[in-house]
Coordinates of C-alpha atoms in Angstrom, one line a residue:
X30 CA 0.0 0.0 0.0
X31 CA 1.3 3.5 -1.2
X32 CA 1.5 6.7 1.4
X33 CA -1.4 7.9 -0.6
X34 CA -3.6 4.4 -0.4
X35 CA -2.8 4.6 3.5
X36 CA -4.2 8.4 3.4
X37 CA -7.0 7.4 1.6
X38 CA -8.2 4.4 3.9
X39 CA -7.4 6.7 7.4
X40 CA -10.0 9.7 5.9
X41 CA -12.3 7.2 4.9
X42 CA -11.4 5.7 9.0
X43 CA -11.7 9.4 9.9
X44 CA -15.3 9.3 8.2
X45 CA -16.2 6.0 9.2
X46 CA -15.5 6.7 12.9
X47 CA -17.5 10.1 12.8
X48 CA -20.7 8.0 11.6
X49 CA -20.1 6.1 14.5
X50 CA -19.9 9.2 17.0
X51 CA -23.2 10.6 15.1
X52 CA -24.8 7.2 16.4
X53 CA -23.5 7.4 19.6
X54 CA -24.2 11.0 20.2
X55 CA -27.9 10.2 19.1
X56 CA -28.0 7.6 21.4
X57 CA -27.1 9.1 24.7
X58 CA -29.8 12.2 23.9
X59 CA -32.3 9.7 23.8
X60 CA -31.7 7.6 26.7
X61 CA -34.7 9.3 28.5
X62 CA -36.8 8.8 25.1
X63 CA -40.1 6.3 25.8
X64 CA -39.7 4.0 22.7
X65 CA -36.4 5.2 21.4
X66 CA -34.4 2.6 20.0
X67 CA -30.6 2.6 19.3
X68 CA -28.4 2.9 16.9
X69 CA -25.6 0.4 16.7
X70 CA -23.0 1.5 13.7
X71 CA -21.7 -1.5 11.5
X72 CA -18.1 -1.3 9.9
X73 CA -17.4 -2.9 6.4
X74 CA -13.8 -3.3 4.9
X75 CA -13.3 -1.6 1.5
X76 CA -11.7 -3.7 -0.9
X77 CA -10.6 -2.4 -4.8
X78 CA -11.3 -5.2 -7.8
X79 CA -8.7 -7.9 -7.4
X80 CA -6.0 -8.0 -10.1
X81 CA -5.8 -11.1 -12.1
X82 CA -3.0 -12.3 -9.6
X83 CA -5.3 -12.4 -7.3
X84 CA -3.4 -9.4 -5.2
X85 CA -5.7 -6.8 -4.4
X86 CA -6.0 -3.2 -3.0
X87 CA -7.6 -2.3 0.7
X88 CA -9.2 0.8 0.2
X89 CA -10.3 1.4 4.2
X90 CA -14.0 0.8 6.0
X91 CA -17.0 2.4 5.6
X92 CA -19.7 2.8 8.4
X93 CA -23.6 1.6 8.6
X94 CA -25.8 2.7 11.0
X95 CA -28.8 0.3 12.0
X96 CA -31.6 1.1 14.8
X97 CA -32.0 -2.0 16.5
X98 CA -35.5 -2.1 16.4
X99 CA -36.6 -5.3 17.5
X100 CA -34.5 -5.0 20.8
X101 CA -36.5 -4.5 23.7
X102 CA -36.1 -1.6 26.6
X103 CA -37.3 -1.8 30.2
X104 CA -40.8 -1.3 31.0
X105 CA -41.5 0.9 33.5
X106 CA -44.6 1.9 35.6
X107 CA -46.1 5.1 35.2
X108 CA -49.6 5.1 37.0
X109 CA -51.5 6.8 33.8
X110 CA -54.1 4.8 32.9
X111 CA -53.3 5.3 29.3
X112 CA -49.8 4.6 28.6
X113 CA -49.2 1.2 27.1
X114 CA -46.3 -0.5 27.3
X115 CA -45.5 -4.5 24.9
X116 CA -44.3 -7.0 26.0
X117 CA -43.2 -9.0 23.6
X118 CA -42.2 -8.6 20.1
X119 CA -45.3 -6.5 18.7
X120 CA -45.7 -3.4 18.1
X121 CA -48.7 -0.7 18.7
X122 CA -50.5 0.1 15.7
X123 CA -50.6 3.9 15.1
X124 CA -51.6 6.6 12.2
X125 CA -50.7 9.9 11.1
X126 CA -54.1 11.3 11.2
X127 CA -56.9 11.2 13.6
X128 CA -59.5 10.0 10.9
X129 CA -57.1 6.9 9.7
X130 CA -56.5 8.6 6.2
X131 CA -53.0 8.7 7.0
X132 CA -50.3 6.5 6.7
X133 CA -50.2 3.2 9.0
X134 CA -46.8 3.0 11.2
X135 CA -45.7 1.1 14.0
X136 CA -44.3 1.8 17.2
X137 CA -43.0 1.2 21.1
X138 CA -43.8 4.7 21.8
X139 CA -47.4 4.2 24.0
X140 CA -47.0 7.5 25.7
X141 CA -50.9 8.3 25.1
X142 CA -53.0 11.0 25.8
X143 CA -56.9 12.2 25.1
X144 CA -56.7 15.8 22.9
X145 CA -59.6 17.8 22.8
X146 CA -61.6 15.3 20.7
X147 CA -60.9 12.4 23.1
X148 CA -58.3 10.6 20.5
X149 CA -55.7 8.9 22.2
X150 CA -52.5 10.6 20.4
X151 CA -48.8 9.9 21.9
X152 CA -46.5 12.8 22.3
X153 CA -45.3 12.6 18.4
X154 CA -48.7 13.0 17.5
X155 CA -49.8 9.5 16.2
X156 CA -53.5 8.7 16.9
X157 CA -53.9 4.9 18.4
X158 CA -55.5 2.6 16.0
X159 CA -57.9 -0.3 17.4
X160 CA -61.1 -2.1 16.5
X161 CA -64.2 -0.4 17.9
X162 CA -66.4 -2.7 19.9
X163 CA -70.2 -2.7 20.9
X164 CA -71.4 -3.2 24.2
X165 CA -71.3 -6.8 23.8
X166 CA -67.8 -6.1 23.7
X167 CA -68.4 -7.7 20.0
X168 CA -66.6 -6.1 17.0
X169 CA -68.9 -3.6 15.3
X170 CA -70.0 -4.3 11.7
X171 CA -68.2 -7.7 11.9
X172 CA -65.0 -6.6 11.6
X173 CA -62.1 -8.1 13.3
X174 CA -59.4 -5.8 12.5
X175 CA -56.8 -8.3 10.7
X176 CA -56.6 -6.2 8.3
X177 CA -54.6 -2.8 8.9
X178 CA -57.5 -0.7 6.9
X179 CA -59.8 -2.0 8.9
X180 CA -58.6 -0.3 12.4
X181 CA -59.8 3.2 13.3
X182 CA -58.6 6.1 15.7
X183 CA -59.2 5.2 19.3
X184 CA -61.6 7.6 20.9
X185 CA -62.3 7.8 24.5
X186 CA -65.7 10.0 23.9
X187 CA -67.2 7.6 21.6
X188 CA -68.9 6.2 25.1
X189 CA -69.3 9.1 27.9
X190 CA -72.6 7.5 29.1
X191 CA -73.9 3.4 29.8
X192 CA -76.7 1.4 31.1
X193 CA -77.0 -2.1 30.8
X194 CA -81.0 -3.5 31.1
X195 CA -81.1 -6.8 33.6
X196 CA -81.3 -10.2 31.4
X197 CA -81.2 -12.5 34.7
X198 CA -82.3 -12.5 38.4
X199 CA -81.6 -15.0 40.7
X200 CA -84.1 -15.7 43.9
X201 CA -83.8 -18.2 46.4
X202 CA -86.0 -18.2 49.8
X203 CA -86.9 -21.0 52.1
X204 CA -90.5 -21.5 52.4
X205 CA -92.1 -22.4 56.2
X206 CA -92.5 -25.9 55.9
X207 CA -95.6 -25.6 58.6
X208 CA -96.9 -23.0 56.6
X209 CA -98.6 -25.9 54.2
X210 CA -100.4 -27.7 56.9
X211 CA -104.0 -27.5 58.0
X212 CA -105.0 -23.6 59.5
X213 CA -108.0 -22.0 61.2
X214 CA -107.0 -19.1 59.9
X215 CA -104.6 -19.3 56.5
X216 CA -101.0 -18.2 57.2
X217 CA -99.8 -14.7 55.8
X218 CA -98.2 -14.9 51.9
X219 CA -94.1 -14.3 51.8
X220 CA -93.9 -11.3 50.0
X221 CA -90.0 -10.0 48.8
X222 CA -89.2 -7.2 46.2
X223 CA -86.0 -7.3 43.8
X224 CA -85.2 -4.0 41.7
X225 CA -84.1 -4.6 38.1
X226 CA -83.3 -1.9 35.3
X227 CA -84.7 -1.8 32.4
X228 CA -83.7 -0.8 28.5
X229 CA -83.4 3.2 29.7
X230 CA -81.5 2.4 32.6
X231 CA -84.1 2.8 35.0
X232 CA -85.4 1.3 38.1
X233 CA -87.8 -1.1 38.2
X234 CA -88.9 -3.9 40.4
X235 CA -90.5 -7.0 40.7
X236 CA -92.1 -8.8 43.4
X237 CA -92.3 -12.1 44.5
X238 CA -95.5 -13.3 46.5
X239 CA -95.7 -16.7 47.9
X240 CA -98.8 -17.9 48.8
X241 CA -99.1 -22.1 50.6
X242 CA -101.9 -24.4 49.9
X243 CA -103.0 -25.6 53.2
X244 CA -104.1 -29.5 54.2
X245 CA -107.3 -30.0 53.5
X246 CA -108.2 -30.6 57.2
X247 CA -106.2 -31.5 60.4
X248 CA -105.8 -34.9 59.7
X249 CA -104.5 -34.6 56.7
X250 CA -100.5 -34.0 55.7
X251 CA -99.2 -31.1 54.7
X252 CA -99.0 -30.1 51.1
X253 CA -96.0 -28.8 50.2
X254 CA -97.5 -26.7 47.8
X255 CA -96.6 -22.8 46.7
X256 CA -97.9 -20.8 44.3
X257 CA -95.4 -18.3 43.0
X258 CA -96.4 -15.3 41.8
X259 CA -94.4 -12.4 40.6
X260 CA -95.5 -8.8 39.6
X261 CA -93.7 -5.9 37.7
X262 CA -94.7 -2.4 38.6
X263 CA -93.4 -1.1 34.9
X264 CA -96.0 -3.7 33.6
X265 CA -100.0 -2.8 34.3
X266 CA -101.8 -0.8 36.9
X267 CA -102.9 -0.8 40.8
X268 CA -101.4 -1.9 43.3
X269 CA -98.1 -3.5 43.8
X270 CA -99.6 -7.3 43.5
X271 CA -102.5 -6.6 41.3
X272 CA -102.8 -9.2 38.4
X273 CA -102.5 -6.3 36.0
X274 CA -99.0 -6.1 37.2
X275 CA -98.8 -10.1 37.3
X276 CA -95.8 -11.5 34.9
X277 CA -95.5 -14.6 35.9
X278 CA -97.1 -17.7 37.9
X279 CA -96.2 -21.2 38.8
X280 CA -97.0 -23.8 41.2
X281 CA -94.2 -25.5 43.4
X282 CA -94.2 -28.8 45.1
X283 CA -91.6 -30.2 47.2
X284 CA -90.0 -32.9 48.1
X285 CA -91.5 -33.9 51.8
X286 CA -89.2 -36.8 52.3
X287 CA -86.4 -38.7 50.9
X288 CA -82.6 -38.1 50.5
X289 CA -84.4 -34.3 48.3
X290 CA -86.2 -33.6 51.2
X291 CA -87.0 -29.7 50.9
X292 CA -86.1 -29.3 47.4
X293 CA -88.6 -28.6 45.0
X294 CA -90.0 -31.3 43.5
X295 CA -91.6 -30.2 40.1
X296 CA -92.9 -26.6 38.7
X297 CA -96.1 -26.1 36.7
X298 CA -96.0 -22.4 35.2
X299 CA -99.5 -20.9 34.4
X300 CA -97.9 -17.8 33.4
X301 CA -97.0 -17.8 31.1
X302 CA -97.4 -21.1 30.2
X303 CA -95.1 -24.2 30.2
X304 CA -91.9 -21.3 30.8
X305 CA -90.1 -23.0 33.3
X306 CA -86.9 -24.6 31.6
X307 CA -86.1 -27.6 34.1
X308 CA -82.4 -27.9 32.5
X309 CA -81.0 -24.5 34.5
X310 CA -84.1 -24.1 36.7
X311 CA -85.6 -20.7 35.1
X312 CA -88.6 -19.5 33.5
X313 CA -88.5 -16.4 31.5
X314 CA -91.3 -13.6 32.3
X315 CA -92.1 -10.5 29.6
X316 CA -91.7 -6.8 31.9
X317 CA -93.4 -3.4 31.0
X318 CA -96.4 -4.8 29.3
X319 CA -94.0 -6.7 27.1
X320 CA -91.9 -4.1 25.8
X321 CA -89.1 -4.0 28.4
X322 CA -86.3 -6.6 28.5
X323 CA -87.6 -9.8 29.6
X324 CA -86.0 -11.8 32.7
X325 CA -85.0 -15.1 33.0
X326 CA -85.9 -16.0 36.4
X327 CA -83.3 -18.5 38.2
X328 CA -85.5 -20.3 41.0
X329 CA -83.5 -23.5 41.1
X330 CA -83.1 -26.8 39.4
X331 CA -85.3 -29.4 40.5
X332 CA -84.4 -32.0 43.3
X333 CA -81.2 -29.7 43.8
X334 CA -80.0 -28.2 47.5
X335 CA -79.7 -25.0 44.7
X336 CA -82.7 -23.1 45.0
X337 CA -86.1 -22.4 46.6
X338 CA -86.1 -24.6 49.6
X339 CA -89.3 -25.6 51.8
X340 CA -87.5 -26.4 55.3
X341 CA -88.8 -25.8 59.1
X342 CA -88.2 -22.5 60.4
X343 CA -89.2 -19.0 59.4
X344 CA -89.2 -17.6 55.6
X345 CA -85.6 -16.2 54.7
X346 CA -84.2 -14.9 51.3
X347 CA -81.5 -17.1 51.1
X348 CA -80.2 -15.6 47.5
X349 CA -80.8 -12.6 45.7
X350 CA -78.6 -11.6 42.5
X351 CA -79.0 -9.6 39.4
X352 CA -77.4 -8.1 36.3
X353 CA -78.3 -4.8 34.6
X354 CA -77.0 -1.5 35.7
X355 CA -78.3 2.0 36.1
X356 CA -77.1 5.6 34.1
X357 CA -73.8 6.0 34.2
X358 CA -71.0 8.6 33.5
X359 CA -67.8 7.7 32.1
X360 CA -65.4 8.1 35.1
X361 CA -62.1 6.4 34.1
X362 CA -60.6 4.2 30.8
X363 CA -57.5 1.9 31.5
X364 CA -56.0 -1.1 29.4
X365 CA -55.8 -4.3 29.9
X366 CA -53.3 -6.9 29.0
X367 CA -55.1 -8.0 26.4
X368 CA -55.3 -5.4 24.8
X369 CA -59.1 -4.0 25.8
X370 CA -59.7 -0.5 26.2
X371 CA -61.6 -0.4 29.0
X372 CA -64.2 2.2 30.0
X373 CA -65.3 2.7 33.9
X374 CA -68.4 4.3 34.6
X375 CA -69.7 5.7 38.0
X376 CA -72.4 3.2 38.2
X377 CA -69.3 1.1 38.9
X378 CA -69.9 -1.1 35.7
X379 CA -66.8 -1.6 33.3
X380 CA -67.3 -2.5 29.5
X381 CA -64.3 -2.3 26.5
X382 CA -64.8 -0.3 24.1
X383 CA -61.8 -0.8 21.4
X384 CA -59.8 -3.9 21.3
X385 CA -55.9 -3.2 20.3
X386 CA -54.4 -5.3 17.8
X387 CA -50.6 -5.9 17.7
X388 CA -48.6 -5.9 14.5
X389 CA -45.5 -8.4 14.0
X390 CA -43.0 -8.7 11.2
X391 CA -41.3 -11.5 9.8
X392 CA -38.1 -8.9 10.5
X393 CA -39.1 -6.2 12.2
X394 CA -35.8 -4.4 12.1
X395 CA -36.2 -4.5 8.1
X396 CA -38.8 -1.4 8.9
X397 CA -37.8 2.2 7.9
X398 CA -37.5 4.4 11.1
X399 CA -39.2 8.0 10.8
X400 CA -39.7 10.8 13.1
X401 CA -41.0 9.9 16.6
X402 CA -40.0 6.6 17.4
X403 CA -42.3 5.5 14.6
X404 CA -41.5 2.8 11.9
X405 CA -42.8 2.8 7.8
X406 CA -43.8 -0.8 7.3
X407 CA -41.5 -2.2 4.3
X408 CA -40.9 -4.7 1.7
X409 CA -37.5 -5.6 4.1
X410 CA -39.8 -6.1 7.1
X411 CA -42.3 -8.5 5.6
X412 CA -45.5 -8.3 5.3
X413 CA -47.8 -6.9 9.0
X414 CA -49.8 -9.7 10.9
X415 CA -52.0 -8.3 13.0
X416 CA -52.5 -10.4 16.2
X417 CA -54.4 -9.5 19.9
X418 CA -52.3 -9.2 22.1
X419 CA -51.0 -12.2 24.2
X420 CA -51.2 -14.3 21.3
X421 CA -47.9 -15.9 20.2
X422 CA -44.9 -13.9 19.9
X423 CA -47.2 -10.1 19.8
X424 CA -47.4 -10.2 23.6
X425 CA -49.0 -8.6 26.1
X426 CA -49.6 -5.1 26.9
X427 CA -49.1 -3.3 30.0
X428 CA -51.4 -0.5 31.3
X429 CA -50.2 2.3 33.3
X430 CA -46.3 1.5 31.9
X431 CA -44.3 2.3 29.2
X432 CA -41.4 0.6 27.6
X433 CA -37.9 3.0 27.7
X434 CA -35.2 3.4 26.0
X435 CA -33.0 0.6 25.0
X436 CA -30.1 2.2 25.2
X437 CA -27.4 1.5 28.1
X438 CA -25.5 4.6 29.1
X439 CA -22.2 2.5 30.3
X440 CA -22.0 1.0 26.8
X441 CA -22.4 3.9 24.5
X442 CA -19.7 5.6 27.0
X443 CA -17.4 2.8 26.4
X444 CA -18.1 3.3 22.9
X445 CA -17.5 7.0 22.7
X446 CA -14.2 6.4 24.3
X447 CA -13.0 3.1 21.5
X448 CA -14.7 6.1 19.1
X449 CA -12.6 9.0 20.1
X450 CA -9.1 6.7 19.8
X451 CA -10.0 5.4 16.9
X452 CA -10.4 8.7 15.3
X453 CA -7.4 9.5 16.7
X454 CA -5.8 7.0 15.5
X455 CA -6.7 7.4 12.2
X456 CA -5.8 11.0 12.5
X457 CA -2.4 10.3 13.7
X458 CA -1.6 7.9 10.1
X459 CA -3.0 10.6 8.3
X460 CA -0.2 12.8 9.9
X461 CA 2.5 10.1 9.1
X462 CA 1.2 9.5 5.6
X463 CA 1.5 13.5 5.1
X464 CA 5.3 13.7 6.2
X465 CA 6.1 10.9 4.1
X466 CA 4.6 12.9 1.3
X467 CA 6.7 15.3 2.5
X468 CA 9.7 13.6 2.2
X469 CA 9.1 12.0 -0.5
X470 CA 8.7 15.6 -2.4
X471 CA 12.2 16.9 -0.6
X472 CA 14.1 14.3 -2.4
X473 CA 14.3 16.2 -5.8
X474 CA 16.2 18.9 -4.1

């Protein structure tokens, strides 16, 4: 190699090495960046075509620099409810604009906040993409989102207000026993009340009346017979058990003796007729003169210790549960880990309302990085699969966190110190090729 090859190789060095510095430099100004991922500089030795000897000419290094995208940083708690965090090897779906006419990218960055409009947008202002769902926490139109185009901005006011009508109400009391014997006087009917809510969100109730059949006379045995009755007050008129309001009737008989004593022994519904669905012990009754929801009724499956019961001692509501909920205002939206956006309300009922979808790459650090910790999907990267999250490789995701950088100071000062000698050393044969020069030009005189 000739003093000028060797001053050739050492500016290319020179060159090389400040690539390398640029990298660093970039590195350690983003240590504190959510989502940032580092740039590791590659070198590659320069060689001129071969002769046909097979000698050939080193013509010095040149420098790449890669962002190591697919290499994770440390996630960290933040307590905001809507900063997201991966773990795994997916990445958050994002979009330019707010209405999804933009351009799709990807990214670590889950830094997210509401703006005015109640889009989630991260602090590069990139809007959250996910599939909207309905309050069956279904997808809405049928879509399923495993197609990029078919995710839309995440928006946080889409739901400000929810009320869920009741579907099901269990009730379980234990009937007197005695009560079914022979009387003078007829014993008093149980009476209990049970609130349910219906399509508006409002209050209603029913009310379960329980009236015994009594022995014939004193000599003969008790019955064990009930009549259930049950009465809506958003269905009819008068008072609270007038058979305008009546919904529903049956007749229960229990079991007297045996290894079932107590339990109920058959049902015969008279309204409305032949309801009562022995396989999970309900009957279904129509509310507000047939246009509110109607209620399945769980009383109990028959010849099971599950249910109404007709045992000595007084009458006690052994069970009393319902769905439904009231008005509610929106009061809080969190993420779970996978991936439902979740929206509290202050009728302390949750429901989702968007469900995220991860996107993974056959070789994820194939994508092209742009501003904001944001990557163009490319040709190199393969083509996006769109998974939920904490399915295969995608991973979870992590409310209230957010993944950091994924740089580690120690290293890239380690770096910047192999860095500065190696500039300097390529410096220092650029000095020595120059005096050779030097003297090489001297020996004419």
């Amino acid at each position: 190699m000739s003093a000028l090859d060797a001053l050739r190789s050492s500016v290319s060095g020179l060159n090389a090495q400040s690539k390398k510095l640029s990298g660093i430099s970039n590195n350690i100004a983003n240590s504190s960046t959510v989502g940032y991922k580092r740039v590791a500089t590659q070198f590659e030795s320069l060689v001129l075509e071969g002769s046909g000897s097979g000698a050939s000419a080193m013509a010095g290094t040149t420098s790449h620099n890669r962002v190591e995208i697919s290499k994770a940083g440390q996630v960290q708690s933040t307590g905001n409810a809507t900063d997201i965090a991966v773990n795994g090897d997916g990445f958050l779906v994002v979009n330019e604009q707010s209405g999804s006419t933009g351009k799709y990218l990807a990214t670590r960055a889950g830094s997210f906040r509401a703006d005015q409009f109640g889009n989630l947008v991260n602090t590069a202002g990139y809007y959250l993409q996910g599939v909207p769902l309905d309050a069956a926490g279904k997808p809405l139109n049928g879509l399923g989102g495993n197609n990029i185009d078919s995710l839309t901005t995440v928006n946080v006011n889409s739901v400000t207000v929810a009320s869920a009508p009741s579907t099901t109400i269990s009730f379980w009391a234990n009937l007197p026993a005695s009560d079914t014997k022979f009387y003078t006087t007829a014993p008093t009917p149980k009476v209990s009340s049970v609130d349910y809510y219906d399509a508006l969100g409002g209050a209603q109730t029913l009310t379960y009346k329980f009236t015994p059949t009594m022995a014939a006379s004193a000599a003969a045995p008790a019955t064990n017979i009930w009549t259930m009755e049950v009465f809506d007050t958003a269905t009819g008129t008068g008072a609270v058990d007038a058979a305008a309001r009546r919904v529903g009737q049956a007749t229960l008989t229990f079991n007297a003796s045996g290894p079932n004593a107590g339990t109920i022994d058959t049902v015969t519904a008279t309204t409305p007729a032949a309801a009562y669905n022995p396989v999970d012990g309900s009957f279904t009754v129509p509310t507000g003169n047939s246009t509110g929801p109607t209620l399945k009724l769980m009383i109990g499956i028959l010849d099971s210790a599950s249910g109404m019961s007709q045992l000595e001692g007084a009458y006690t509501e052994t069970k009393i549960e319902k769905d439904g909920s009231a008005f509610g205002l929106l009061q809080n939206i969190g993420v779970e880990k996978d991936g439902r956006v979740m929206a509290t309300f202050s009728n302390g009922k949750s429901r989702p309302i968007y469900q995220l979808k991860l996107a993974t790459f056959a070789n994820a650090d194939g994508m092209n990085p742009v501003r904001g910790d944001a990557y163009e999907m490319s040709i190199a990267a393969g083509a996006p699969r769109l998974l939920d999250p904490g399915t295969g490789a995608a991973g979870s995701v992590a409310g209230n966190a957010l993944e950091s950088s994924n740089v580690d100071m120690g290293t890239e000062l380690t770096n910047l110190i192999e860095t500065q000698r190696a500039y300097s050393s390529n410096a220092t044969v650029i000095r020595t090729a120059d005096q050779m020069l030097q003297e090489a030009n001297e020996l004419k005189r």
